Coordinates of C-alpha atoms in Angstrom, one line a residue:
X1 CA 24.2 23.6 -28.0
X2 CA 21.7 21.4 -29.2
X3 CA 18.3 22.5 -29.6
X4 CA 14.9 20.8 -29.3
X5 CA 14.1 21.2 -33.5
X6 CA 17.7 18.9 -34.0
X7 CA 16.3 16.0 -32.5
X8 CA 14.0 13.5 -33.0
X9 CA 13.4 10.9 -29.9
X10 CA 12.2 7.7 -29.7
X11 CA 12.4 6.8 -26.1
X12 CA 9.5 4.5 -24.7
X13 CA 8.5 6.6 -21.9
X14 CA 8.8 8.9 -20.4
X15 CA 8.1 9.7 -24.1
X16 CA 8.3 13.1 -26.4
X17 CA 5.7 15.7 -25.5
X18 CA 4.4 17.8 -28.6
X19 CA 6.6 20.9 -28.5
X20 CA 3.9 23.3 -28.5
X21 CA 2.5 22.1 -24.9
X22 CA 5.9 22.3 -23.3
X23 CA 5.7 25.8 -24.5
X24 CA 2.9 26.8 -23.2
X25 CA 3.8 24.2 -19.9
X26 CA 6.8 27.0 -19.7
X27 CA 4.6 29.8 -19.4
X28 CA 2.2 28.1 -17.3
X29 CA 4.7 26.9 -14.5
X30 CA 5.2 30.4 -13.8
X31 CA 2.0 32.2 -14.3
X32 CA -1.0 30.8 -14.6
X33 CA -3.6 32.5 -16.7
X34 CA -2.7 35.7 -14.9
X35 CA -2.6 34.9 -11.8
X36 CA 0.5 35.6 -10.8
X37 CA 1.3 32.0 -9.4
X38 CA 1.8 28.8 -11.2
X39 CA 0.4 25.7 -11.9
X40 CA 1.7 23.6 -9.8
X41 CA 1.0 26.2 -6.9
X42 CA -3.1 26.5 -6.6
X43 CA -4.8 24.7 -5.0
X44 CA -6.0 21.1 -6.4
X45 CA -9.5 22.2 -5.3
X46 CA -9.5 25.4 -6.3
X47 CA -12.0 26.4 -9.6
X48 CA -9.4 26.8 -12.2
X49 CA -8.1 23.0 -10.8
X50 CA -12.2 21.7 -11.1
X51 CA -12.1 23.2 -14.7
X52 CA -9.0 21.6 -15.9
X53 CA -10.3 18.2 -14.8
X54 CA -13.5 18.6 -16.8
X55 CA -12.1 19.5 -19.9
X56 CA -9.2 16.8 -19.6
X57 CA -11.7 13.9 -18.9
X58 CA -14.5 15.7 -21.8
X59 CA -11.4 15.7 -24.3
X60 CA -10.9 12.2 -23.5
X61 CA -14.7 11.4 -23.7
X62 CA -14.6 12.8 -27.0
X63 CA -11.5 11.5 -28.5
X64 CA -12.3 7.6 -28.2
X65 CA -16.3 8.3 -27.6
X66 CA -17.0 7.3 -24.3
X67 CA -20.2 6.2 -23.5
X68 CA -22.3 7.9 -20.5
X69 CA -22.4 5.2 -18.5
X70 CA -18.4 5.3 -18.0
X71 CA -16.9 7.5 -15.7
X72 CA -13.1 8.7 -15.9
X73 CA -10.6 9.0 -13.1
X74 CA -7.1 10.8 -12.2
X75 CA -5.1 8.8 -9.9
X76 CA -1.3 9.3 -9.2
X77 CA -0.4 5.2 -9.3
X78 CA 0.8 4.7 -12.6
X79 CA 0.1 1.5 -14.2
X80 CA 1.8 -0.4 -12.1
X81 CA -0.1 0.6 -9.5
X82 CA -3.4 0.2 -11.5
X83 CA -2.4 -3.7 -11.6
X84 CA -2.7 -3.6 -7.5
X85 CA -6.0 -1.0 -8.1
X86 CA -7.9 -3.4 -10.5
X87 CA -7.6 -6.6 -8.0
X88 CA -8.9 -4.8 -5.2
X89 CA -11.8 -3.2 -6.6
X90 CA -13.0 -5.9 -8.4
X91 CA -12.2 -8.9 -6.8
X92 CA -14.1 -6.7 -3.6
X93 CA -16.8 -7.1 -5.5
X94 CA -16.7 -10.4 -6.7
X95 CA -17.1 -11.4 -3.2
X96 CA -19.8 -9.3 -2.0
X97 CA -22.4 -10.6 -5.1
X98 CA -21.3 -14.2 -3.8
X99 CA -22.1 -13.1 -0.5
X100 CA -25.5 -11.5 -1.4
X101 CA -26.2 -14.7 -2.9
X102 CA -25.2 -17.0 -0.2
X103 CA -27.7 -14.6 2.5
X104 CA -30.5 -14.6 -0.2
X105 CA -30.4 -18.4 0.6
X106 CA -29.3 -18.9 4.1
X107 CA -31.4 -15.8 5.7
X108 CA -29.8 -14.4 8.4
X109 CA -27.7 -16.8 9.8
X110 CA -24.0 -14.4 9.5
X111 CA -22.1 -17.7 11.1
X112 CA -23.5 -20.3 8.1
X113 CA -22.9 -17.1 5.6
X114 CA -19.4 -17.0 6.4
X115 CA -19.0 -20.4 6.4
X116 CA -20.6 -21.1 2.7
X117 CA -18.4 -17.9 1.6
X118 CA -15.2 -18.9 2.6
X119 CA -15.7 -22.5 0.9
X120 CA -17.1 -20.3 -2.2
X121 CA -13.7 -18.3 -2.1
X122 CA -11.0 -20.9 -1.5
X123 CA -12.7 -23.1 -4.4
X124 CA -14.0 -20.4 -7.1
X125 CA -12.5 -17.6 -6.4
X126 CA -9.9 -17.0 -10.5
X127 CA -8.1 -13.9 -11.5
X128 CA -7.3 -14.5 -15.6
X129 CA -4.3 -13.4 -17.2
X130 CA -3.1 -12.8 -20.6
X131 CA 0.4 -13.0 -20.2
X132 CA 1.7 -12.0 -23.7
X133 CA 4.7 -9.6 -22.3
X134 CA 6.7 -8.0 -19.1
X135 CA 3.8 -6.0 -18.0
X136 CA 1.2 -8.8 -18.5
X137 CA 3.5 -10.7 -16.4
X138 CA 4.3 -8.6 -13.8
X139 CA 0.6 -7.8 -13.3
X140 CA 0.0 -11.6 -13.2
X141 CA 2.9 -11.3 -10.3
X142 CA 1.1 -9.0 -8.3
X143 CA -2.4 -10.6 -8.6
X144 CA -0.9 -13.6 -7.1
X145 CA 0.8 -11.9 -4.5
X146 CA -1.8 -9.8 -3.7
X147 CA -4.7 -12.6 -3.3
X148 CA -2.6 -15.8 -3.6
X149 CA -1.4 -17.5 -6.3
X150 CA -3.9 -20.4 -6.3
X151 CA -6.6 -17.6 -7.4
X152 CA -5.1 -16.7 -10.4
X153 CA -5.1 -18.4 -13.9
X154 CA -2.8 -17.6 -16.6
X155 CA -4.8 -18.5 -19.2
X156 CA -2.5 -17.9 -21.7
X157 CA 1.5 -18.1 -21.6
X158 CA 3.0 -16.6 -24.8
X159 CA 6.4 -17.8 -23.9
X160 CA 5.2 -21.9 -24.2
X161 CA 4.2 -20.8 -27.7
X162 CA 7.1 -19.0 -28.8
X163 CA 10.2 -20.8 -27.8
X164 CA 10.3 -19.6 -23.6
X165 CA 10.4 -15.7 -25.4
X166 CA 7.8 -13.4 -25.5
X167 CA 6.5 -12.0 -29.3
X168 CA 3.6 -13.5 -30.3
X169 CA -0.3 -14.1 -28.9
X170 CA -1.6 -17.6 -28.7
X171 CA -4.3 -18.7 -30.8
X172 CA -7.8 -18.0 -28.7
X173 CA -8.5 -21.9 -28.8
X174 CA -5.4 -22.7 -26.9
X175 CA -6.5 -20.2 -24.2
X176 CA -7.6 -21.9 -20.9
X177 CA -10.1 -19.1 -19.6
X178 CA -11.8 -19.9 -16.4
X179 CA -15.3 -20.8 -17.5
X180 CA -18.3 -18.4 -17.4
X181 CA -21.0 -19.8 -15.6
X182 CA -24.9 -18.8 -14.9
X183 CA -23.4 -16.3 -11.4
X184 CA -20.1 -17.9 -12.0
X185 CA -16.8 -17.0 -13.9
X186 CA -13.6 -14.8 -13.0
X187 CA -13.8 -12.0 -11.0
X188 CA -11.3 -10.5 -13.7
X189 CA -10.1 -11.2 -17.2
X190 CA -6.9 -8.6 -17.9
X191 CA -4.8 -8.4 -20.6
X192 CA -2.0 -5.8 -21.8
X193 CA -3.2 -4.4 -25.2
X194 CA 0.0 -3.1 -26.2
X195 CA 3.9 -4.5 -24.7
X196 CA 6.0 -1.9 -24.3
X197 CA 9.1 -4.1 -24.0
X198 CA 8.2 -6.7 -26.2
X199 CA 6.6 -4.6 -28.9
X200 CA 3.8 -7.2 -29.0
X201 CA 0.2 -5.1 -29.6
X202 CA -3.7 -7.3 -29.7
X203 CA -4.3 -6.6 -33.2
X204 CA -8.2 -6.6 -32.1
X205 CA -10.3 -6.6 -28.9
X206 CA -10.1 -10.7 -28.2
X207 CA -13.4 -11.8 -29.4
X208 CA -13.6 -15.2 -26.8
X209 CA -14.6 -12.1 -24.3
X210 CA -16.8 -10.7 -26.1
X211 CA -21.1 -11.1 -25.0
X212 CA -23.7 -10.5 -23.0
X213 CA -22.4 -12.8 -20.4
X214 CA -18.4 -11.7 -20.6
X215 CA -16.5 -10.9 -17.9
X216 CA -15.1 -7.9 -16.6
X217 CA -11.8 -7.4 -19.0
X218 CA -9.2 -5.2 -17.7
X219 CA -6.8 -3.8 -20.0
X220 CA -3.4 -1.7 -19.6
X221 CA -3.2 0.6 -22.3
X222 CA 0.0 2.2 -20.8
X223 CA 1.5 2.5 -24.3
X224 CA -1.3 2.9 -27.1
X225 CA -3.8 5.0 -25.6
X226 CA -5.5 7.5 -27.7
X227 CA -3.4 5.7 -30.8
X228 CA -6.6 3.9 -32.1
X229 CA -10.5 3.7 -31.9
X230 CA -11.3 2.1 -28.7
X231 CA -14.7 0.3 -28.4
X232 CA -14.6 1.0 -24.4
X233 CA -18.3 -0.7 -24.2
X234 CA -16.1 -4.0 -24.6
X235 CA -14.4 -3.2 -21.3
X236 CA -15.4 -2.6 -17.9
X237 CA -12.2 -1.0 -16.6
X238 CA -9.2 0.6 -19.6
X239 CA -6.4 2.3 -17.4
X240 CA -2.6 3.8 -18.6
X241 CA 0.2 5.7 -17.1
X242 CA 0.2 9.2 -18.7
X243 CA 3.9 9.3 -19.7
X244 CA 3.7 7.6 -22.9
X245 CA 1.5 8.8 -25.5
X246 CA -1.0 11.2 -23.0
X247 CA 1.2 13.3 -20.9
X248 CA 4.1 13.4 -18.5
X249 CA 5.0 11.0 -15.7
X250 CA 2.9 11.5 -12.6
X251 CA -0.9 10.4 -13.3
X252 CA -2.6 7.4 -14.2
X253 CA -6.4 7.4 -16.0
X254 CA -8.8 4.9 -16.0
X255 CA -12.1 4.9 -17.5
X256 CA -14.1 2.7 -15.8
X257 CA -18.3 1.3 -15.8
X258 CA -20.2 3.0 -14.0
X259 CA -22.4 0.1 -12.7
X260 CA -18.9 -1.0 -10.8
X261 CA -19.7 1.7 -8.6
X262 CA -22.2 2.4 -6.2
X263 CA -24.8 2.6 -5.9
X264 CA -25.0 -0.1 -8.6
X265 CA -22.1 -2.3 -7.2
X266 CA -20.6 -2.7 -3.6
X267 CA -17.7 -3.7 -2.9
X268 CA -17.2 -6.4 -0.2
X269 CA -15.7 -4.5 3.2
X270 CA -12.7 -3.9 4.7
X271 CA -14.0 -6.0 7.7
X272 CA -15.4 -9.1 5.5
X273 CA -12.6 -9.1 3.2
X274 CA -9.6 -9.8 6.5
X275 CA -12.3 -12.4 7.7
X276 CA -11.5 -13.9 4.1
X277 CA -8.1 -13.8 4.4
X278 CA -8.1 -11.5 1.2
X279 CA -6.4 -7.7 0.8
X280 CA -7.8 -4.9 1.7
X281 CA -7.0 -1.8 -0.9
X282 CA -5.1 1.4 0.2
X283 CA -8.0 4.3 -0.2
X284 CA -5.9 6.2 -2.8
X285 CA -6.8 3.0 -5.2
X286 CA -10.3 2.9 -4.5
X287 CA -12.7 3.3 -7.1
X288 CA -16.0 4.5 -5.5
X289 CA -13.9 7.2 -3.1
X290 CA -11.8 8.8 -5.9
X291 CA -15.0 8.9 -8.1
X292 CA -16.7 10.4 -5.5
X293 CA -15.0 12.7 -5.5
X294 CA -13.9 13.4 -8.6
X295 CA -10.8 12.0 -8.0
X296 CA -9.6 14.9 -5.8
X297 CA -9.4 12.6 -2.7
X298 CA -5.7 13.7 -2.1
X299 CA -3.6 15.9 -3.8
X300 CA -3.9 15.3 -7.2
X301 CA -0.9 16.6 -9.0
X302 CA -2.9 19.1 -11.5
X303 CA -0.2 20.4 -13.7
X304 CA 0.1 16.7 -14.9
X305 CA -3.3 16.7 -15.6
X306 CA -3.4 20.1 -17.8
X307 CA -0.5 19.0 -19.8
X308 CA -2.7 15.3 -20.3
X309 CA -5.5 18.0 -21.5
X310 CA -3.3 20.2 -23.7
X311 CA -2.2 17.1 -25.0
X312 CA -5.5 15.4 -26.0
X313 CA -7.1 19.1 -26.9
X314 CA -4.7 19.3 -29.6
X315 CA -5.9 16.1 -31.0
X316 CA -9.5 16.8 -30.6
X317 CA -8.7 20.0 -32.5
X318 CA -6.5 18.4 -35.2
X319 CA -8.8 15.7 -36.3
X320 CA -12.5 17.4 -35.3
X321 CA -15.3 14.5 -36.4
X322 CA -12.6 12.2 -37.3
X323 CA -11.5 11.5 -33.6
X324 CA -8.9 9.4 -32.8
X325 CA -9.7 8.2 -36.1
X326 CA -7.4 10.7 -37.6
X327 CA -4.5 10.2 -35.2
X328 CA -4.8 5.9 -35.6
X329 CA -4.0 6.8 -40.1
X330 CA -0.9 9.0 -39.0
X331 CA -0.1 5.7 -36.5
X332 CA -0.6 3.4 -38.7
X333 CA 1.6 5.1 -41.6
X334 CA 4.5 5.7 -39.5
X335 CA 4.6 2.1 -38.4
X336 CA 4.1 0.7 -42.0
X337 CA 7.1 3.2 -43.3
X338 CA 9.4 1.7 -40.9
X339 CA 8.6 -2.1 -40.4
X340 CA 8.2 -2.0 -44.8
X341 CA 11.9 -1.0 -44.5
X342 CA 13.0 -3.5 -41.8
X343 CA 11.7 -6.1 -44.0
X344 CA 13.0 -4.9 -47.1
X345 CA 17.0 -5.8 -45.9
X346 CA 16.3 -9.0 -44.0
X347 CA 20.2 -9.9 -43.5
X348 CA 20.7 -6.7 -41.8
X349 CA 17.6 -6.7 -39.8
X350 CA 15.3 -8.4 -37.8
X351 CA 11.7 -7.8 -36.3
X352 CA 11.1 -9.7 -33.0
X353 CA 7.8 -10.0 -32.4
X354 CA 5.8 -12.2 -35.1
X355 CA 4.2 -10.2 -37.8
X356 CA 0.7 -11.1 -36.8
X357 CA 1.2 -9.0 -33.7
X358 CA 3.3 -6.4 -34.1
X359 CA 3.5 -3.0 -32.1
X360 CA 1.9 0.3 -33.9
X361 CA 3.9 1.7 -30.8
X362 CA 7.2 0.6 -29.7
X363 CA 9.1 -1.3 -32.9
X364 CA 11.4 -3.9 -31.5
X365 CA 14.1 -5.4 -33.8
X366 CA 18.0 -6.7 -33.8
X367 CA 20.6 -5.6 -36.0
X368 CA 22.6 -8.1 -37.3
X369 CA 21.4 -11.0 -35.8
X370 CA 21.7 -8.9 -32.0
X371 CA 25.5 -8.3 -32.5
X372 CA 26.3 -6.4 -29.8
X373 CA 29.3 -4.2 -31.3
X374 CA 27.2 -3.5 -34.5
X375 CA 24.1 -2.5 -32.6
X376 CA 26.0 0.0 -30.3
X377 CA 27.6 0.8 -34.0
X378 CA 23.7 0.9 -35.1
X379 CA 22.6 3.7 -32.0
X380 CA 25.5 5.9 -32.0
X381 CA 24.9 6.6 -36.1
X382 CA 21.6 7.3 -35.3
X383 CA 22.3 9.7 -32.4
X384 CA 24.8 11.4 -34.8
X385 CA 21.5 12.3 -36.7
X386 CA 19.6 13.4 -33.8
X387 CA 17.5 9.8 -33.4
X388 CA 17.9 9.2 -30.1
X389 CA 16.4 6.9 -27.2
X390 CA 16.8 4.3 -29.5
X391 CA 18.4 1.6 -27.3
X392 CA 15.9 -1.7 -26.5
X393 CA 14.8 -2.4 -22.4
X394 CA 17.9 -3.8 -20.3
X395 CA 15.8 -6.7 -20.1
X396 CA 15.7 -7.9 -23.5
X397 CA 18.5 -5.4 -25.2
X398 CA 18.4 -4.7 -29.1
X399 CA 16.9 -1.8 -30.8
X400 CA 13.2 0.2 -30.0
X401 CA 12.0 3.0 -31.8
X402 CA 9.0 4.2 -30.1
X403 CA 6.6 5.3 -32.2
X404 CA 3.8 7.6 -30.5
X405 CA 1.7 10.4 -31.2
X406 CA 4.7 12.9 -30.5
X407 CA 6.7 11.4 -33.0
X408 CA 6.2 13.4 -36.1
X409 CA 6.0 12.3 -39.6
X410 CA 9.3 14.0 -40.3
X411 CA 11.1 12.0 -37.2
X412 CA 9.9 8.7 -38.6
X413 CA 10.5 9.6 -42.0
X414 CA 14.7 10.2 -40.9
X415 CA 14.4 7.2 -38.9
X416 CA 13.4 5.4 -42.4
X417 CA 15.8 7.1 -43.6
X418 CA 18.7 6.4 -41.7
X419 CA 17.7 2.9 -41.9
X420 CA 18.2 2.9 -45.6
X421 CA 21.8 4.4 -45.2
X422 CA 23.2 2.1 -42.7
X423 CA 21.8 -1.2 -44.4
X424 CA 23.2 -0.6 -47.8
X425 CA 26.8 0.9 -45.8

């Protein structure tokens, strides 16, 4: 038998939990606080359910220092369906300031409204993507499914600057951002702050969106939430599946500005939006309805959010004043260990993404040029050891350690380790 303490994994998600919160998930699952019934098994608007949304969301609040004027929701769509969420909400209200513009000058006149708008739309109307990886891209993919292709701009294409491959950022001067007018500009600028599958990570917050005229950035942080400080004030909508460096599979957060819900925005309606031709959002995805009601719309799976709060409790307990700060050294040093011994045996090893962009989080690299005998020789040595979920995404192949919060010290530490041993064999 092989226990839990004999392992060390480095899977990309669904990622290692802390042991201790799987512990006390156990106990939990069965009985909660006394009750005599499980987690999963109250009701999702009962008081104990209320109480472990507030300290989930005030953990996270504290952690990267949100700002009051931010709120923070639960949803069950994952990322993925966070890049459907985003384009909704936000192109919805895109169109109703252009509307509220058009009546300010046209009065009353719904026909000549309606007219102006539609022009307004089919000319004006840009989406911008980053696409620097497989989720940029596929979030690109679904934008231009979901509103046409002709609205949305990829502003940047890593590939065309890296040999048709992803692993590196363009320079922000060869970006092609839609341009930010006086009540012009995208309805959306999004970007993925760290690449899971390409192990690509924005070094910094890009600083061509940064003003008191930017745009409203969208960022996936699927991968490297709670990793690293956050300034969220740069962003008007952060969002990441749970099941990589936050919790287990089932939930998606997003911290989102408040002045993108009412009663300081309003979102175009249902009824407008058909007569333009553009998507209308399932509710489940609707910002304004799952904030107000504290994002207990539907059935919000709770025992996903406790283990998200047992999760980020335990940081805000480890580090006290320090914050994230204190989790983003131990991030940082694990990284450095293990892409300072990549580097160090060159013929054995090599890093994909460019150096100027490497991943805190998922460490992407090709033994031996991306032999594929000697890298399946590479991942079963390391599972004799107890490294496991080693092996890169089917898409791309090669070797990914994954390096978040769960992954001790010690784990990266063997994985150093066992890097040593099998470049000098």
């Amino acid at each position: 038998m092989v226990n839990r303490s004999d392992v060390h994994y480095f899977g990309a998600g669904p990622a290692p939990l802390p042991t201790a919160v799987l512990e006390e998930a156990a106990q939990v699952l069965l009985n909660y606080k006394d009750k005599g019934v499980g987690l999963c098994e109250i009701s999702h608007r009962s008081p104990e359910a209320n109480a472990i949304l507030a300290e989930t969301k005030q953990a996270l609040i504290t952690l990267l220092d949100i700002p009051d004027d931010y709120d923070v929701l639960f949803l069950q769509s994952g990322g993925s369906g966070e890049f459907s969420a985003t384009v909704y909400n936000l192109v919805a209200i895109w169109v109703e300031k252009k509307r509220a513009k058009i009546a300010e000058e046209v009065g009353d006149n719904q026909d000549e409204v309606l007219a102006r708008l539609r022009k307004v739309v089919d000319e004006e109307l840009k989406l911008d993507y980053l696409v620097t990886g497989s989720w940029s891209l596929k979030a690109s993919q679904e934008a231009a499914r979901l509103v046409g292709a002709k609205h949305v701009n990829v502003a940047a294409d890593a590939r065309k600057a890296n040999g048709g491959k992803f692993g590196a950022i363009p320079s922000e001067d060869q970006w092609s951002l839609t341009p930010r007018t006086a009540g012009g500009g995208p309805a959306l600028v999004y970007f993925c702050d760290n690449e899971t599958v390409d192990g690509v990570e924005f070094p910094a917050f890009p600083k061509s969106l940064e003003g008191d005229d930017a745009p409203l950035v969208c960022a996936d942080m699927s991968s490297n939430f709670i990793s690293r400080k956050v300034d969220v004030r740069k962003y008007a909508v952060i969002f990441g599946g749970a099941q990589k460096n936050i919790g287990n599979t089932g939930i998606a957060i997003v911290i989102l500005r408040k002045s993108l819900l009412p009663p300081h925005a309003t979102p175009a309606s249902p009824d407008l939006l058909r007569q333009l031709n553009l998507s209308v959002g399932p509710i489940v995805l609707d910002y304004p309805t799952i904030a107000k009601n504290n994002s207990l719309y539907n059935t919000l799976p709770i025992f996903d959010v406790w283990v998200a709060g047992q999760v980020m409790l335990g940081l805000v307990n480890a580090y006290g004043t320090k914050r994230i700060g204190g989790q983003e050294e131990i991030s940082n040093e694990k990284a450095r260990s293990i892409y300072d011994t990549l580097d160090k045996y060159p013929d054995v090893y090599r890093v994909v993404p460019d150096k100027s962009v490497r991943s805190r989080m998922n460490i992407c690299f090709r033994v031996h040029g991306g032999d594929a005998d000697k890298e399946k020789g590479f991942l079963a040595g390391a599972e004799k050891k107890g490294l496991l979920g080693l092996k890169g995404h089917r898409s791309v192949g090669g070797i990914r350690a994954s390096n978040y919060n769960a992954v001790t010290t010690e784990g990266a530490n063997l994985l150093v380790k066992y890097l040593e041993e099998y470049a000098k064999s």
